[in-house]
PDB file of C-alpha atoms in Angstrom:
ATOM      1  CA  UNK A   1       0.000   0.000   0.000  1.00  0.00           C
ATOM      2  CA  UNK A   2       2.831   2.412   0.833  1.00  0.00           C
ATOM      3  CA  UNK A   3       4.422   1.748  -2.568  1.00  0.00           C
ATOM      4  CA  UNK A   4       1.131   2.483  -4.344  1.00  0.00           C
ATOM      5  CA  UNK A   5       0.666   5.708  -2.368  1.00  0.00           C
ATOM      6  CA  UNK A   6       4.219   6.725  -3.198  1.00  0.00           C
ATOM      7  CA  UNK A   7       3.637   6.113  -6.902  1.00  0.00           C
ATOM      8  CA  UNK A   8       0.359   8.047  -6.841  1.00  0.00           C
ATOM      9  CA  UNK A   9       2.054  10.921  -5.038  1.00  0.00           C
ATOM     10  CA  UNK A  10       4.844  11.024  -7.590  1.00  0.00           C
ATOM     11  CA  UNK A  11       2.319  10.928 -10.416  1.00  0.00           C
ATOM     12  CA  UNK A  12       0.449  13.871  -8.881  1.00  0.00           C
ATOM     13  CA  UNK A  13       3.666  15.878  -8.598  1.00  0.00           C
ATOM     14  CA  UNK A  14       4.524  15.198 -12.250  1.00  0.00           C
ATOM     15  CA  UNK A  15       1.027  16.100 -13.434  1.00  0.00           C
ATOM     16  CA  UNK A  16       1.044  19.283 -11.349  1.00  0.00           C
ATOM     17  CA  UNK A  17       4.435  20.271 -12.761  1.00  0.00           C
ATOM     18  CA  UNK A  18       3.284  19.693 -16.317  1.00  0.00           C
ATOM     19  CA  UNK A  19      -0.005  21.494 -15.743  1.00  0.00           C
ATOM     20  CA  UNK A  20       1.744  24.495 -14.249  1.00  0.00           C
ATOM     21  CA  UNK A  21       3.995  24.960 -17.269  1.00  0.00           C
ATOM     22  CA  UNK A  22       2.748  27.835 -19.347  1.00  0.00           C
ATOM     23  CA  UNK A  23       3.399  27.956 -23.035  1.00  0.00           C
ATOM     24  CA  UNK A  24       2.413  30.586 -25.525  1.00  0.00           C
ATOM     25  CA  UNK A  25       0.958  29.712 -28.943  1.00  0.00           C
ATOM     26  CA  UNK A  26       4.238  30.288 -30.790  1.00  0.00           C
ATOM     27  CA  UNK A  27       7.248  28.161 -31.747  1.00  0.00           C
ATOM     28  CA  UNK A  28       9.715  29.923 -29.436  1.00  0.00           C
ATOM     29  CA  UNK A  29       7.594  29.063 -26.427  1.00  0.00           C
ATOM     30  CA  UNK A  30       6.772  25.530 -27.570  1.00  0.00           C
ATOM     31  CA  UNK A  31      10.411  24.778 -28.350  1.00  0.00           C
ATOM     32  CA  UNK A  32      11.199  25.324 -24.660  1.00  0.00           C
ATOM     33  CA  UNK A  33       9.205  22.223 -23.722  1.00  0.00           C
ATOM     34  CA  UNK A  34      11.404  19.483 -22.315  1.00  0.00           C
ATOM     35  CA  UNK A  35      11.724  16.402 -24.488  1.00  0.00           C
ATOM     36  CA  UNK A  36      10.699  13.248 -22.605  1.00  0.00           C
ATOM     37  CA  UNK A  37      13.643  10.907 -21.982  1.00  0.00           C
ATOM     38  CA  UNK A  38      11.845   7.936 -23.494  1.00  0.00           C
ATOM     39  CA  UNK A  39      11.249   9.883 -26.702  1.00  0.00           C
ATOM     40  CA  UNK A  40      14.821  11.001 -27.101  1.00  0.00           C
ATOM     41  CA  UNK A  41      16.182   7.528 -26.323  1.00  0.00           C
ATOM     42  CA  UNK A  42      13.768   5.608 -28.558  1.00  0.00           C
ATOM     43  CA  UNK A  43      15.330   3.372 -31.174  1.00  0.00           C
ATOM     44  CA  UNK A  44      12.177   2.936 -33.209  1.00  0.00           C
ATOM     45  CA  UNK A  45       9.163   5.144 -33.608  1.00  0.00           C
ATOM     46  CA  UNK A  46       5.781   4.612 -35.176  1.00  0.00           C
ATOM     47  CA  UNK A  47       3.493   7.494 -35.990  1.00  0.00           C
ATOM     48  CA  UNK A  48      -0.088   6.719 -36.907  1.00  0.00           C
ATOM     49  CA  UNK A  49      -2.732   9.264 -37.728  1.00  0.00           C
ATOM     50  CA  UNK A  50      -6.264   7.997 -37.378  1.00  0.00           C
ATOM     51  CA  UNK A  51      -9.295  10.183 -37.807  1.00  0.00           C
ATOM     52  CA  UNK A  52     -12.794  10.309 -39.208  1.00  0.00           C
ATOM     53  CA  UNK A  53     -11.317  10.547 -42.691  1.00  0.00           C
ATOM     54  CA  UNK A  54     -10.141   6.934 -42.252  1.00  0.00           C
ATOM     55  CA  UNK A  55     -13.695   5.580 -42.075  1.00  0.00           C
ATOM     56  CA  UNK A  56     -14.643   5.690 -45.781  1.00  0.00           C
ATOM     57  CA  UNK A  57     -11.754   3.245 -46.341  1.00  0.00           C
ATOM     58  CA  UNK A  58     -10.832   4.822 -49.633  1.00  0.00           C
ATOM     59  CA  UNK A  59      -7.377   3.574 -50.442  1.00  0.00           C
ATOM     60  CA  UNK A  60      -7.048   4.546 -54.083  1.00  0.00           C
ATOM     61  CA  UNK A  61      -4.528   7.234 -53.421  1.00  0.00           C
ATOM     62  CA  UNK A  62      -2.858   9.299 -56.061  1.00  0.00           C
ATOM     63  CA  UNK A  63      -1.917   6.248 -58.134  1.00  0.00           C
ATOM     64  CA  UNK A  64      -5.562   5.677 -59.076  1.00  0.00           C
ATOM     65  CA  UNK A  65      -6.292   9.334 -59.783  1.00  0.00           C
ATOM     66  CA  UNK A  66      -7.675   9.950 -56.331  1.00  0.00           C
ATOM     67  CA  UNK A  67      -6.523  11.501 -53.108  1.00  0.00           C
ATOM     68  CA  UNK A  68      -5.288  10.092 -49.859  1.00  0.00           C
ATOM     69  CA  UNK A  69      -7.875   9.481 -47.137  1.00  0.00           C
ATOM     70  CA  UNK A  70      -7.257  12.860 -45.539  1.00  0.00           C
ATOM     71  CA  UNK A  71      -8.425  14.604 -48.708  1.00  0.00           C
ATOM     72  CA  UNK A  72     -11.326  12.321 -49.570  1.00  0.00           C
ATOM     73  CA  UNK A  73     -14.064  14.664 -48.280  1.00  0.00           C
ATOM     74  CA  UNK A  74     -12.638  17.562 -50.259  1.00  0.00           C
ATOM     75  CA  UNK A  75     -12.427  15.527 -53.464  1.00  0.00           C
ATOM     76  CA  UNK A  76     -15.913  14.041 -52.965  1.00  0.00           C
ATOM     77  CA  UNK A  77     -17.924  17.018 -51.674  1.00  0.00           C
ATOM     78  CA  UNK A  78     -16.044  20.168 -52.633  1.00  0.00           C
ATOM     79  CA  UNK A  79     -14.550  19.147 -55.979  1.00  0.00           C
ATOM     80  CA  UNK A  80     -17.156  16.509 -56.876  1.00  0.00           C
ATOM     81  CA  UNK A  81     -14.535  14.290 -58.464  1.00  0.00           C
ATOM     82  CA  UNK A  82     -16.160  11.469 -60.491  1.00  0.00           C
ATOM     83  CA  UNK A  83     -13.940   8.760 -58.939  1.00  0.00           C
ATOM     84  CA  UNK A  84     -14.984   9.843 -55.415  1.00  0.00           C
ATOM     85  CA  UNK A  85     -18.683   9.958 -56.312  1.00  0.00           C
ATOM     86  CA  UNK A  86     -18.388   6.525 -57.932  1.00  0.00           C
ATOM     87  CA  UNK A  87     -16.647   5.145 -54.829  1.00  0.00           C
ATOM     88  CA  UNK A  88     -19.417   6.437 -52.577  1.00  0.00           C
ATOM     89  CA  UNK A  89     -22.211   5.177 -54.837  1.00  0.00           C
ATOM     90  CA  UNK A  90     -20.590   1.743 -54.947  1.00  0.00           C
ATOM     91  CA  UNK A  91     -19.952   1.454 -51.186  1.00  0.00           C
ATOM     92  CA  UNK A  92     -22.556   3.547 -49.338  1.00  0.00           C
ATOM     93  CA  UNK A  93     -26.338   4.085 -49.562  1.00  0.00           C
ATOM     94  CA  UNK A  94     -27.851   7.021 -51.483  1.00  0.00           C
ATOM     95  CA  UNK A  95     -27.935  10.263 -49.507  1.00  0.00           C
ATOM     96  CA  UNK A  96     -24.990   9.236 -47.321  1.00  0.00           C
ATOM     97  CA  UNK A  97     -23.061  12.279 -46.043  1.00  0.00           C
ATOM     98  CA  UNK A  98     -19.653  12.657 -44.454  1.00  0.00           C
ATOM     99  CA  UNK A  99     -21.115  13.221 -40.944  1.00  0.00           C
ATOM    100  CA  UNK A 100     -22.764   9.788 -41.336  1.00  0.00           C
ATOM    101  CA  UNK A 101     -19.281   8.290 -40.937  1.00  0.00           C
ATOM    102  CA  UNK A 102     -18.961   9.641 -37.380  1.00  0.00           C
ATOM    103  CA  UNK A 103     -20.789   6.788 -35.587  1.00  0.00           C
ATOM    104  CA  UNK A 104     -18.538   4.322 -37.433  1.00  0.00           C
ATOM    105  CA  UNK A 105     -15.320   5.901 -36.127  1.00  0.00           C
ATOM    106  CA  UNK A 106     -14.107   3.884 -33.149  1.00  0.00           C
TER     107      UNK A 106
END
């Protein structure tokens, strides 16, 4: 129990220290943030971006005349690209909108 309390206390101190740090919305201020030891010492890193734009599962990419997933909405709704419209008609019901993907994002 004492070990658990000690760990919780240390965690609270770390969180309080991080929360008390004040940074301004500019690069000079943000560059003053300390780099975590684990990050600097890492031998391998994996960076994955996952967002609502991943839900349509469009993987055509630029090789097939399309965009990457991040740009799918823009190509489909704003630019009305035929390949994007065809993809949606083939894979989703009529009247399906981009906000309809939200419940599918988990």
